[in-house]
XYZ file of C-alpha atoms in Angstrom:
755
model
C 4.670 -0.472 -32.052
C 0.880 -0.417 -33.470
C -1.987 2.079 -33.002
C -5.810 0.754 -32.886
C -8.779 3.167 -32.616
C -12.419 1.999 -31.371
C -14.642 2.406 -28.585
C -15.331 0.540 -25.254
C -17.491 -2.149 -26.195
C -17.454 -4.011 -22.380
C -15.091 -3.919 -19.941
C -14.486 -7.437 -18.821
C -12.088 -7.242 -15.546
C -10.748 -4.185 -13.736
C -8.414 -4.073 -10.663
C -9.394 -0.588 -8.889
C -6.254 -0.453 -6.868
C -3.814 0.052 -10.165
C -6.501 0.433 -13.026
C -5.119 -2.761 -14.767
C -8.397 -3.470 -17.042
C -8.991 -5.887 -19.416
C -11.739 -4.783 -22.214
C -13.364 -5.184 -25.245
C -12.551 -2.345 -28.108
C -14.788 -2.380 -31.106
C -12.820 -1.222 -34.343
C -13.887 -0.922 -37.760
C -12.808 -4.241 -38.887
C -12.978 -6.438 -35.179
C -13.410 -6.748 -31.683
C -10.086 -6.769 -30.279
C -9.409 -7.542 -26.547
C -6.830 -5.323 -24.942
C -5.154 -5.184 -21.569
C -3.243 -2.522 -19.817
C -3.550 0.126 -17.388
C -7.106 1.820 -18.457
C -7.502 4.199 -15.271
C -10.685 6.079 -15.658
C -11.679 4.605 -19.084
C -15.560 3.433 -19.042
C -17.754 1.749 -21.642
C -18.527 3.595 -24.420
C -15.765 5.661 -24.881
C -13.689 5.968 -27.729
C -9.859 5.034 -27.293
C -6.851 5.279 -29.783
C -4.136 2.803 -28.147
C -0.805 1.873 -28.725
C 0.930 -1.307 -28.182
C 1.403 -4.549 -29.614
C -0.027 -8.153 -30.228
C 0.850 -10.789 -28.093
C -0.505 -14.227 -27.817
C -1.959 -15.492 -24.534
C -1.900 -19.459 -24.086
C -5.293 -19.372 -22.581
C -7.210 -16.383 -24.120
C -5.362 -15.880 -27.837
C -4.844 -12.809 -29.148
C -4.595 -9.981 -27.262
C -3.655 -6.497 -27.607
C -1.202 -5.158 -24.667
C -1.523 -1.570 -24.196
C 1.815 0.825 -23.690
C -0.398 4.089 -23.964
C -3.696 5.450 -24.750
C -5.810 8.497 -25.216
C -9.573 9.314 -24.471
C -10.714 10.681 -28.117
C -13.946 12.417 -28.627
C -16.778 10.678 -30.551
C -16.763 11.819 -34.333
C -20.510 11.404 -35.329
C -23.649 11.612 -33.594
C -23.943 7.624 -33.276
C -21.092 7.341 -31.478
C -21.796 10.352 -29.034
C -25.382 9.076 -28.264
C -24.065 5.354 -27.530
C -21.218 6.421 -25.408
C -23.807 8.926 -23.238
C -26.080 5.866 -23.254
C -23.537 3.544 -21.979
C -23.959 4.181 -18.473
C -20.488 6.235 -18.359
C -22.286 9.315 -17.255
C -24.184 8.819 -14.382
C -27.688 9.618 -14.584
C -27.799 9.423 -18.502
C -29.593 6.408 -19.935
C -30.062 5.481 -23.626
C -33.411 7.613 -24.041
C -31.647 10.810 -22.384
C -28.706 10.301 -24.455
C -30.561 10.727 -27.392
C -32.472 13.456 -26.435
C -29.297 15.762 -25.576
C -27.640 14.756 -28.921
C -30.623 15.252 -30.824
C -30.904 18.923 -29.264
C -27.187 19.751 -29.288
C -25.645 17.749 -32.345
C -22.052 17.770 -33.097
C -21.491 20.483 -30.193
C -22.957 17.971 -27.544
C -19.550 17.307 -25.697
C -18.822 21.078 -25.742
C -21.878 21.933 -24.142
C -21.310 19.316 -21.498
C -17.922 20.533 -20.572
C -18.181 24.092 -21.037
C -21.930 25.253 -20.627
C -23.544 22.079 -18.634
C -26.358 24.490 -17.325
C -27.558 24.473 -20.679
C -28.450 20.758 -20.531
C -31.635 21.788 -18.606
C -32.918 23.080 -21.523
C -33.480 19.296 -22.769
C -36.656 17.611 -21.551
C -35.968 15.543 -18.374
C -33.003 17.281 -16.980
C -33.273 19.661 -14.282
C -31.022 22.394 -13.025
C -29.415 19.922 -10.179
C -28.917 17.167 -12.538
C -27.354 19.238 -15.132
C -24.873 20.655 -12.807
C -24.296 16.990 -11.491
C -23.525 15.852 -15.308
C -21.359 18.742 -15.674
C -19.419 18.037 -12.597
C -18.745 14.381 -13.783
C -17.494 15.654 -17.268
C -15.196 17.903 -15.604
C -13.468 15.299 -13.103
C -13.065 12.580 -16.108
C -11.525 15.539 -18.394
C -9.180 16.415 -15.432
C -8.510 12.497 -14.483
C -7.357 12.252 -18.153
C -5.563 15.277 -18.771
C -3.426 14.450 -15.999
C -2.927 10.932 -16.975
C -1.774 12.084 -20.424
C 0.625 14.670 -18.880
C 1.824 11.938 -16.310
C 2.688 10.085 -19.517
C 5.044 12.536 -21.253
C 7.417 12.182 -18.059
C 7.620 8.182 -18.856
C 5.206 7.544 -15.709
C 3.309 4.145 -16.121
C -0.109 3.977 -15.614
C 0.017 2.654 -12.189
C 2.200 4.937 -10.929
C -0.010 7.910 -12.743
C -2.921 7.069 -10.740
C -0.874 6.967 -7.512
C 0.289 10.413 -8.130
C -3.478 11.619 -9.417
C -4.792 9.962 -6.245
C -2.381 11.512 -3.844
C -2.031 14.800 -5.365
C -5.253 15.485 -7.623
C -4.835 18.461 -9.471
C -1.943 19.594 -7.227
C -0.011 17.220 -9.417
C 1.137 19.575 -11.781
C 3.064 22.095 -9.392
C 4.483 19.145 -7.556
C 6.127 18.173 -10.832
C 7.083 21.456 -11.904
C 8.682 22.571 -8.623
C 9.458 19.488 -6.549
C 9.021 16.158 -7.913
C 11.337 14.745 -5.407
C 8.258 14.783 -3.124
C 6.905 11.530 -4.940
C 9.613 9.781 -2.822
C 8.420 11.001 0.070
C 4.903 10.922 -0.194
C 4.182 7.742 -2.467
C 4.768 4.209 -1.263
C 7.017 2.597 -4.290
C 8.355 5.316 -5.796
C 12.298 5.616 -4.564
C 14.486 8.408 -5.000
C 15.995 7.021 -8.199
C 12.421 7.040 -9.998
C 11.766 10.823 -8.775
C 15.387 11.539 -9.946
C 14.702 10.121 -13.120
C 11.294 12.025 -13.832
C 12.906 15.329 -12.508
C 15.577 15.080 -15.237
C 12.824 15.019 -17.756
C 11.258 18.066 -15.934
C 14.069 19.861 -16.456
C 15.518 19.986 -12.686
C 19.011 20.830 -12.449
C 21.251 18.355 -11.098
C 22.547 20.702 -8.280
C 19.116 21.491 -7.163
C 18.346 22.058 -3.393
C 15.391 19.761 -3.798
C 17.424 17.136 -5.478
C 20.382 16.819 -3.113
C 18.059 16.931 -0.010
C 16.248 14.482 -1.340
C 19.475 12.224 -2.040
C 20.601 12.689 1.311
C 17.279 11.414 2.662
C 17.742 8.660 0.264
C 20.802 7.435 1.500
C 20.025 7.580 5.133
C 16.907 5.351 4.011
C 18.983 2.933 1.768
C 21.463 2.617 5.058
C 18.290 1.805 6.920
C 17.752 -0.993 4.423
C 21.445 -2.540 5.577
C 20.172 -2.384 9.201
C 21.406 1.089 10.251
C 19.775 3.666 12.654
C 21.922 6.237 11.452
C 25.012 7.050 9.332
C 28.236 9.184 10.678
C 28.112 12.612 8.598
C 31.460 11.966 6.760
C 30.173 8.487 5.338
C 26.857 10.120 4.701
C 28.229 13.077 2.437
C 30.634 10.384 1.025
C 28.015 8.050 -0.141
C 25.288 10.830 -1.408
C 27.826 12.784 -3.505
C 28.609 9.544 -5.092
C 24.941 8.714 -5.656
C 24.280 12.375 -7.002
C 27.246 12.857 -9.171
C 28.328 16.672 -7.478
C 30.957 17.514 -5.788
C 30.981 17.189 -1.648
C 30.781 20.984 -1.669
C 27.418 20.693 -3.207
C 25.807 19.416 0.017
C 27.005 21.930 2.331
C 24.564 23.616 4.402
C 21.740 20.781 3.318
C 21.717 18.587 6.375
C 21.018 21.833 8.690
C 18.285 22.738 6.306
C 16.887 19.211 6.540
C 17.387 19.520 10.335
C 15.550 22.793 10.509
C 12.497 20.916 8.593
C 12.735 18.310 11.336
C 13.779 15.523 8.387
C 16.766 14.595 10.168
C 18.363 14.865 13.870
C 21.829 15.466 13.906
C 23.729 14.425 16.928
C 27.247 15.965 17.857
C 30.048 13.034 19.370
C 33.525 13.573 20.215
C 34.585 12.163 16.987
C 31.809 13.450 14.502
C 28.107 14.305 13.949
C 25.974 11.457 13.397
C 22.752 11.765 11.137
C 19.493 10.322 11.853
C 16.242 10.270 10.110
C 14.084 11.877 12.333
C 11.795 8.868 12.791
C 14.831 6.620 13.879
C 16.005 8.935 16.294
C 12.863 9.261 18.315
C 12.102 5.639 18.131
C 15.028 4.933 19.912
C 14.531 7.398 22.315
C 10.925 6.228 22.948
C 12.258 2.632 23.401
C 14.523 3.473 25.808
C 12.598 5.655 27.911
C 9.714 3.022 27.760
C 11.976 0.173 28.704
C 13.409 2.191 31.470
C 9.944 3.207 32.739
C 8.996 -0.538 32.727
C 11.921 -1.557 34.739
C 11.636 0.618 37.254
C 7.599 0.508 37.330
C 7.890 -2.776 39.178
C 10.610 -1.820 41.352
C 8.792 1.039 42.407
C 5.754 -1.102 43.664
C 7.884 -3.038 45.898
C 8.353 -5.984 43.375
C 5.223 -8.627 42.951
C 4.715 -10.869 45.078
C 6.637 -8.863 48.148
C 8.414 -12.447 49.053
C 11.763 -12.767 50.295
C 14.338 -14.642 47.796
C 14.193 -18.222 50.070
C 10.473 -18.103 49.643
C 10.801 -17.600 46.180
C 13.251 -20.414 45.558
C 11.254 -22.798 47.532
C 7.841 -22.287 45.138
C 10.809 -22.343 42.182
C 12.070 -25.716 43.393
C 8.530 -26.918 44.128
C 7.624 -26.385 40.627
C 11.021 -28.446 39.192
C 9.510 -31.240 40.921
C 6.050 -31.401 39.685
C 7.622 -31.065 36.103
C 9.855 -33.539 36.933
C 13.054 -31.280 36.022
C 16.085 -29.842 37.778
C 17.143 -26.413 36.600
C 20.725 -25.625 36.664
C 21.748 -21.984 38.618
C 21.332 -19.870 35.410
C 18.194 -20.913 34.686
C 16.990 -20.461 38.465
C 18.334 -17.149 38.381
C 16.323 -16.366 35.191
C 12.973 -17.409 37.210
C 14.169 -15.130 40.348
C 15.129 -12.378 38.098
C 11.680 -12.413 36.196
C 9.993 -12.207 39.513
C 11.673 -9.577 40.736
C 12.376 -7.135 37.798
C 10.069 -5.171 35.297
C 12.139 -6.130 32.539
C 14.371 -9.227 32.205
C 16.331 -10.583 29.034
C 17.348 -14.042 28.557
C 19.488 -15.442 25.844
C 21.232 -18.487 25.281
C 22.235 -20.934 22.075
C 20.227 -23.985 21.055
C 20.210 -26.988 23.679
C 20.763 -24.614 26.595
C 17.602 -24.659 28.376
C 15.752 -21.415 27.278
C 12.486 -23.409 26.775
C 12.721 -25.233 30.002
C 13.078 -21.972 32.088
C 10.433 -20.128 30.030
C 8.398 -23.054 31.201
C 8.933 -22.736 34.670
C 8.547 -18.757 34.502
C 4.907 -19.762 33.027
C 4.104 -22.267 35.602
C 5.239 -19.962 38.431
C 3.264 -16.780 37.298
C 0.023 -18.791 36.394
C 0.345 -20.050 40.338
C 0.478 -16.422 41.452
C -2.737 -15.808 39.280
C -0.893 -13.439 36.548
C -2.364 -13.136 33.189
C 0.309 -14.437 30.746
C 0.903 -13.520 27.164
C 3.316 -14.940 24.787
C 4.671 -13.608 21.254
C 7.352 -13.929 18.472
C 8.142 -12.001 15.375
C 7.096 -14.659 12.992
C 4.072 -17.246 12.621
C 6.560 -20.243 12.363
C 8.137 -18.983 15.654
C 5.057 -18.401 17.314
C 3.710 -21.955 16.478
C 7.131 -23.509 17.817
C 6.601 -21.726 20.730
C 3.235 -22.770 21.226
C 4.643 -26.380 20.929
C 7.300 -26.063 23.426
C 5.094 -24.282 26.203
C 1.563 -25.601 25.698
C 0.544 -21.980 25.792
C -0.814 -20.082 22.872
C 1.627 -17.809 21.352
C 0.914 -15.208 18.664
C 2.738 -12.799 16.370
C 3.556 -9.576 17.486
C 1.723 -8.115 14.707
C -1.543 -10.289 15.624
C -0.895 -9.841 19.359
C -1.271 -6.013 18.573
C -3.933 -6.289 16.379
C -2.732 -5.265 13.107
C -5.571 -2.631 11.600
C -4.373 -2.821 8.067
C -3.840 1.059 7.921
C -0.216 2.483 7.344
C 1.970 5.126 8.691
C 3.695 6.798 6.067
C 7.207 8.261 7.195
C 10.911 8.151 5.768
C 11.092 4.989 7.810
C 9.166 3.246 4.974
C 5.864 2.087 5.705
C 4.798 1.373 9.288
C 1.912 -0.580 10.840
C -1.139 0.604 12.711
C -2.454 -1.406 15.618
C -5.358 -1.361 17.678
C -3.349 -2.168 20.717
C -1.311 1.105 21.478
C -0.832 3.568 24.639
C -4.412 4.236 24.653
C -5.485 0.599 24.247
C -2.798 -1.383 25.714
C -2.659 -4.906 25.984
C -4.096 -6.570 29.464
C -1.462 -8.740 31.054
C 0.747 -9.116 34.169
C 3.507 -10.868 32.096
C 4.557 -10.832 28.399
C 7.377 -13.020 27.171
C 8.556 -12.426 23.614
C 10.970 -15.318 22.155
C 13.094 -14.819 19.061
C 14.143 -11.195 19.888
C 17.288 -11.125 17.670
C 14.572 -10.888 14.897
C 12.640 -7.688 16.102
C 13.578 -4.640 14.596
C 13.549 -1.129 16.278
C 9.990 -0.129 14.904
C 8.218 -3.111 15.682
C 10.150 -2.957 19.274
C 8.552 0.769 19.720
C 5.082 -0.522 18.683
C 5.129 -3.463 20.963
C 6.431 -1.054 23.860
C 3.583 1.318 23.202
C 1.025 -1.272 23.946
C 2.446 -2.383 27.509
C 1.000 -0.970 30.423
C 3.929 -0.134 33.546
C 3.918 -2.910 35.743
C 3.618 -5.482 33.267
C 6.878 -7.751 33.869
C 8.615 -7.923 30.169
C 10.838 -11.120 29.683
C 12.513 -10.675 26.055
C 13.910 -13.825 25.030
C 16.355 -14.694 22.095
C 19.986 -16.107 21.048
C 22.311 -12.909 21.035
C 24.722 -14.789 18.475
C 22.204 -14.900 15.799
C 21.877 -12.702 12.649
C 20.146 -9.571 13.690
C 16.916 -8.157 12.276
C 16.227 -7.954 8.646
C 14.729 -4.187 9.387
C 16.783 -1.225 11.247
C 18.421 -1.822 14.521
C 19.964 -4.511 16.435
C 17.680 -4.361 19.337
C 18.844 -7.388 21.432
C 22.081 -6.605 21.007
C 21.736 -3.288 21.802
C 19.681 -4.074 25.094
C 22.560 -6.555 26.238
C 25.010 -4.043 25.539
C 23.375 -1.352 27.516
C 24.085 -3.274 30.645
C 20.890 -1.682 32.004
C 18.620 -4.719 32.888
C 18.766 -7.868 34.458
C 20.320 -10.391 31.596
C 20.711 -13.770 31.952
C 23.044 -16.166 29.283
C 22.357 -19.642 29.563
C 25.510 -21.532 28.595
C 25.441 -25.358 29.494
C 24.325 -27.852 26.969
C 22.060 -30.012 28.275
C 22.868 -34.203 28.010
C 19.832 -34.828 25.677
C 20.689 -31.789 23.427
C 24.381 -32.861 23.718
C 23.693 -36.111 21.860
C 22.789 -33.795 18.698
C 25.767 -32.641 16.470
C 23.666 -30.008 15.165
C 23.851 -28.123 18.686
C 27.497 -29.553 19.296
C 28.797 -28.106 16.223
C 26.784 -24.957 16.429
C 28.196 -24.026 19.751
C 31.592 -24.829 18.552
C 31.346 -22.865 15.477
C 30.069 -19.855 17.473
C 33.151 -20.668 19.661
C 35.585 -20.549 16.822
C 36.290 -24.062 17.168
C 37.080 -26.155 14.341
C 34.738 -29.029 13.425
C 34.424 -32.713 12.525
C 33.834 -33.218 8.686
C 34.283 -37.028 9.098
C 30.394 -37.915 8.359
C 30.400 -39.948 11.227
C 27.355 -38.149 12.533
C 23.852 -39.082 12.116
C 22.367 -35.574 11.800
C 25.652 -33.358 10.350
C 27.239 -34.156 7.052
C 29.788 -32.217 4.648
C 30.046 -33.228 1.270
C 33.697 -31.859 -0.470
C 32.382 -30.632 -3.836
C 34.310 -27.704 -5.584
C 32.786 -27.707 -9.059
C 29.486 -25.735 -9.107
C 27.864 -27.609 -11.732
C 28.261 -30.993 -9.388
C 27.133 -28.958 -6.108
C 23.800 -28.357 -8.359
C 23.326 -31.707 -8.871
C 23.952 -33.375 -5.478
C 21.916 -30.161 -4.224
C 18.783 -31.719 -6.779
C 19.502 -35.128 -5.378
C 19.474 -34.335 -1.553
C 16.178 -32.015 -1.462
C 14.311 -34.417 -4.124
C 14.970 -37.712 -2.701
C 17.647 -38.370 -0.017
C 17.044 -36.053 2.560
C 13.010 -36.459 2.224
C 13.597 -40.081 2.949
C 15.949 -39.608 5.888
C 14.097 -37.037 7.736
C 10.406 -38.278 6.603
C 9.407 -35.155 5.112
C 8.495 -33.640 1.830
C 10.576 -32.127 -0.393
C 8.895 -28.859 0.113
C 10.081 -28.834 3.535
C 13.594 -29.010 3.057
C 15.411 -25.968 2.853
C 18.082 -24.987 1.050
C 20.230 -21.991 2.581
C 22.859 -19.811 0.959
C 24.613 -16.436 2.061
C 24.028 -14.912 -0.735
C 21.382 -13.402 -3.421
C 23.430 -12.897 -6.643
C 26.211 -15.510 -7.987
C 26.138 -19.080 -8.989
C 25.050 -20.037 -5.617
C 22.787 -17.440 -4.838
C 19.330 -17.554 -4.520
C 18.280 -16.480 -7.726
C 20.104 -19.045 -9.498
C 19.468 -22.060 -7.108
C 15.474 -21.329 -7.454
C 15.458 -21.545 -11.434
C 17.306 -24.862 -11.263
C 15.575 -26.138 -7.824
C 11.916 -25.134 -9.439
C 12.766 -27.197 -12.868
C 13.295 -30.556 -10.794
C 10.898 -29.882 -7.899
C 7.938 -28.463 -9.673
C 8.833 -28.830 -13.484
C 5.924 -27.967 -16.157
C 3.173 -30.054 -16.649
C -0.157 -29.339 -18.755
C -2.464 -29.151 -15.277
C -0.158 -26.353 -14.171
C -0.778 -22.862 -15.166
C 2.258 -20.466 -15.315
C 2.601 -16.843 -14.983
C 5.862 -14.718 -16.234
C 6.665 -11.245 -14.773
C 8.314 -10.145 -17.734
C 11.784 -10.241 -16.059
C 13.477 -13.761 -15.224
C 10.793 -14.492 -12.482
C 8.494 -17.215 -13.631
C 6.040 -18.603 -11.193
C 4.173 -22.270 -11.563
C 0.860 -23.916 -9.883
C 2.684 -25.476 -6.888
C 5.878 -23.252 -6.626
C 7.220 -22.638 -3.204
C 7.392 -18.745 -2.728
C 8.461 -16.223 -0.110
C 7.162 -12.760 0.668
C 10.045 -10.204 0.846
C 8.614 -7.310 2.128
C 5.967 -6.502 4.985
C 2.302 -5.751 3.398
C 0.184 -4.875 6.157
C -2.870 -4.234 4.181
C -2.837 -7.896 2.418
C -5.928 -9.932 3.260
C -5.616 -13.420 3.749
C -8.714 -16.338 4.722
C -8.879 -19.538 6.251
C -11.701 -21.665 4.450
C -12.914 -25.106 5.324
C -12.989 -27.923 2.562
C -16.413 -26.607 1.942
C -15.354 -23.472 0.966
C -16.298 -21.652 4.029
C -14.436 -18.806 5.636
C -13.602 -19.938 9.052
C -11.044 -17.009 9.735
C -9.728 -14.087 8.178
C -7.289 -10.973 9.114
C -4.774 -9.056 7.337
C -1.265 -8.485 6.844
C 1.917 -10.751 5.134
C 5.099 -10.285 6.290
C 8.769 -10.483 5.119
C 9.892 -14.106 5.426
C 6.844 -15.630 5.216
C 6.532 -18.801 2.751
C 3.409 -20.597 1.074
C 2.885 -22.791 -1.902
C 1.082 -21.412 -4.823
C -2.263 -22.943 -5.390
C -4.122 -20.986 -8.429
C -2.951 -19.003 -11.051
C -6.247 -16.941 -12.824
C -5.178 -15.897 -15.944
C -8.657 -14.070 -16.508
C -8.510 -12.184 -13.335
C -5.017 -11.768 -13.246
C -4.601 -13.195 -10.002
C -2.493 -15.735 -8.161
C -3.346 -17.199 -4.499
C -0.521 -18.538 -2.280
C -1.621 -20.395 0.704
C 0.968 -19.728 3.628
C 1.339 -21.203 6.998
C -1.863 -22.226 9.036
C -3.503 -22.684 5.794
C -3.773 -18.479 5.449
C -4.677 -17.896 1.682
C -3.873 -14.860 -0.080
C -4.584 -13.475 -3.384
C -2.177 -11.467 -5.197
C -3.066 -9.164 -8.450
C -0.318 -9.929 -10.837
C 0.498 -6.372 -10.831
C 2.030 -6.974 -7.135
C 3.876 -9.840 -7.660
C 7.096 -8.259 -6.811
C 6.397 -8.737 -3.410
C 6.994 -12.359 -4.351
C 9.904 -14.626 -4.954
C 10.776 -18.524 -5.262
C 11.796 -19.759 -1.840
C 13.170 -23.474 -2.869
C 16.498 -21.650 -1.597
C 16.529 -18.809 0.603
C 19.233 -16.288 1.841
C 20.377 -17.262 5.642
C 19.162 -14.112 6.662
C 15.463 -14.675 5.468
C 15.559 -17.982 7.446
C 15.657 -16.192 10.598
C 13.070 -17.378 13.170
C 12.427 -20.850 10.864
C 12.919 -24.301 11.657
C 13.237 -26.856 9.108
C 13.411 -30.418 9.105
C 16.994 -30.536 7.051
C 19.067 -27.550 5.688
C 21.416 -27.980 2.885
C 23.934 -24.959 3.102
C 26.015 -24.675 -0.094
C 29.661 -23.101 0.821
C 31.888 -22.546 -1.607
C 33.326 -19.062 -2.001
C 32.175 -15.361 -1.161
C 33.023 -11.956 0.064
C 34.896 -11.941 3.781
C 32.627 -9.808 5.205
C 29.529 -11.767 4.423
C 30.958 -15.205 4.841
C 31.627 -15.209 8.267
C 30.773 -17.238 11.601
C 27.606 -15.682 12.718
C 26.248 -16.224 9.355
C 27.168 -19.966 9.520
C 25.979 -20.291 13.125
C 22.558 -19.267 12.106
C 22.129 -21.282 9.119
C 23.400 -24.271 11.180
C 20.634 -23.650 13.816
C 17.711 -23.319 11.379
C 17.916 -27.282 11.187
C 15.699 -29.693 13.646
C 17.046 -32.962 12.343
C 19.984 -32.606 9.838
C 22.480 -30.426 8.452
C 24.277 -30.978 5.023
C 26.598 -28.593 4.021
C 28.329 -28.943 0.293
C 31.241 -27.100 -0.998
C 34.867 -26.307 0.240
C 36.270 -27.319 3.507
C 38.458 -24.653 3.332
C 35.911 -21.946 2.811
C 34.320 -23.568 5.832
C 36.613 -23.359 7.902
C 37.551 -19.633 7.440
C 34.261 -18.815 8.033
C 34.281 -20.382 11.432
C 37.454 -18.399 12.215
C 36.030 -15.111 10.791
C 34.582 -13.600 13.958
C 34.136 -10.365 11.497
C 30.821 -9.086 10.618
C 29.078 -6.267 9.051
C 28.828 -3.804 11.738
C 25.396 -1.955 12.269
C 25.189 1.815 13.087
C 22.865 1.580 15.827
C 22.196 3.554 19.148
C 19.762 2.393 21.277
C 21.945 0.959 24.258
C 23.551 4.530 24.030
C 19.986 6.070 24.509
C 19.289 4.140 27.273
C 22.456 5.044 29.047
C 22.086 8.437 28.476
C 18.549 8.585 30.101
C 19.892 6.362 33.023
C 23.135 9.095 33.640
C 20.447 12.080 33.698
C 18.169 10.257 36.189
C 21.296 9.067 38.318
C 22.322 13.036 38.054
C 18.775 14.317 39.301
C 18.814 11.898 42.319
C 22.034 13.128 43.441
């Protein structure tokens, strides 16, 4: 670690959101380019910087700062240079000269402690003197706060967030309850707050620490899809996390409940513990769904026609479209006419799209306004192509406004469409409902007016949402709303072994691995290195030619993130072959194992409701723009700008997003992705390595989801024994959710009221 001293000659670049700065530091012997988190530093200031020299491929020798402090100028020339640099608003070169001439070496003390005396200088009024004094005080507060936070191992970027959140109140927060950081500041989890708390001397058995640990355990469980945890399971997990005996947690759940942080729900077996927002989200969704279903019935339905009249209209539509619905499809259309809420489920090839199209034509004929939506851009695009009717992502339909709602459920989006400004539609059809989590459902329902028909479509056998809840599963399980599950595989679909095998997998039946199929192949390979070799060959050459697609369109789907066949290892291998280093390709390393290169295929791995995107024409004119990039969105790196410390990714529909280097933890390579992350997507061909793994993960549900992602070709490599074991393994990791129970509770109360 080295130390350099000098004054800031010029600030080349600054990211205002996190304080990342590139500046020129003039030292006694040379001008040094410094890079790091220099929040609150202005041109002309004197710095003492600790760090080390690095060699940048493009910009040469740089000094990478780990810490810094602002020092007072030590001579009159330095003082005058700083004041005349523009660092203090309202003070130019001439005025700086007069101030230093009058007060000499005492200049900075006067400005900070007796700013009213600046009025003694010609050209400075009492008002301007007070303003200069306020500026000096604010700068001193920020610098002192940053230095204070650095003592606790807090990085410059995080220190800036803490200062922006608490101002000068940060001192009491860190000394009394550092765990507030985990509640109030995005990106600070319990573990980081716990690390800071240990440095400030907070006891291991502190009540603040125990409560924060309990909330963190519940929040971590929501990351696995749970809406709550049984009390016994929660206490065991939290005690293990905190390293304290279970008795130390006694009474803290009640305290959290009194503070309205959690809800405790009694059952016959044991208490269930919810983060409050999760419990009330389930309650709100249950209430709104029941109200929607009952509103149409209260109005007598629309149109008020007899069943045979409705059937005649449906049959006329069948003739017009040149199709013939089966009994269940026709029933689904009838139920959509009669009820406020309908659930339509079915696997691939069972005619969900044909059924949806008939519903659309029926409601169009009746003069009703129809909206279509899906959770992801790819799913919405497929819905548009299949229906000929514009479908939007749910976020875009609800008009995401870029603001966020901070609570224990994580960052939640705010939408322009809500209860006060609802969607204007008579019918809303939402596809891929297995992907919709609890909080997105709540936001959607808030924007749906009573009297609107809501048709929820999805495959109940797909994996549940990445976010908390298992909405489609719970809605069907509640048995509260009309539900039609399509089973019949239609002739054309039956010609595809992808569809036939998907249904056999779902039914727990063995599949043929003789490779006589045109679209479903299995390669027995039991050596990991051989599997690597064949994956590269398939993705790079064989499958693109076979399905007439680009190598970037072929998707490797794997059950795991870690391990020899996990996404981390596979992505490094595939990057090496599909996008090797080249003189014209810039690279950026995050400092861990992540290396991004121009042309790489990448995926956004968390919802970011504030990221701005643009669509530009070939003449670089912006033709569309919006906000929000979501977990699972994939794109290609189009530009890496070392000077501006940014990286540009082009997502589906030509949406371009500029990421500062400091935000690249939201991206990862996507040549291979986990099967869970592939939900809602469809690829020309998929490659699925299946060799070994935990029984809880390697199950039928996972394999079924992977196979149904392919449009034209599935290739599985690995162990036939493991493949058959997956088909036979109906067990899946259960989720603690209770939307179905909330629905049943409300309906039971209403039945009791009505006698």
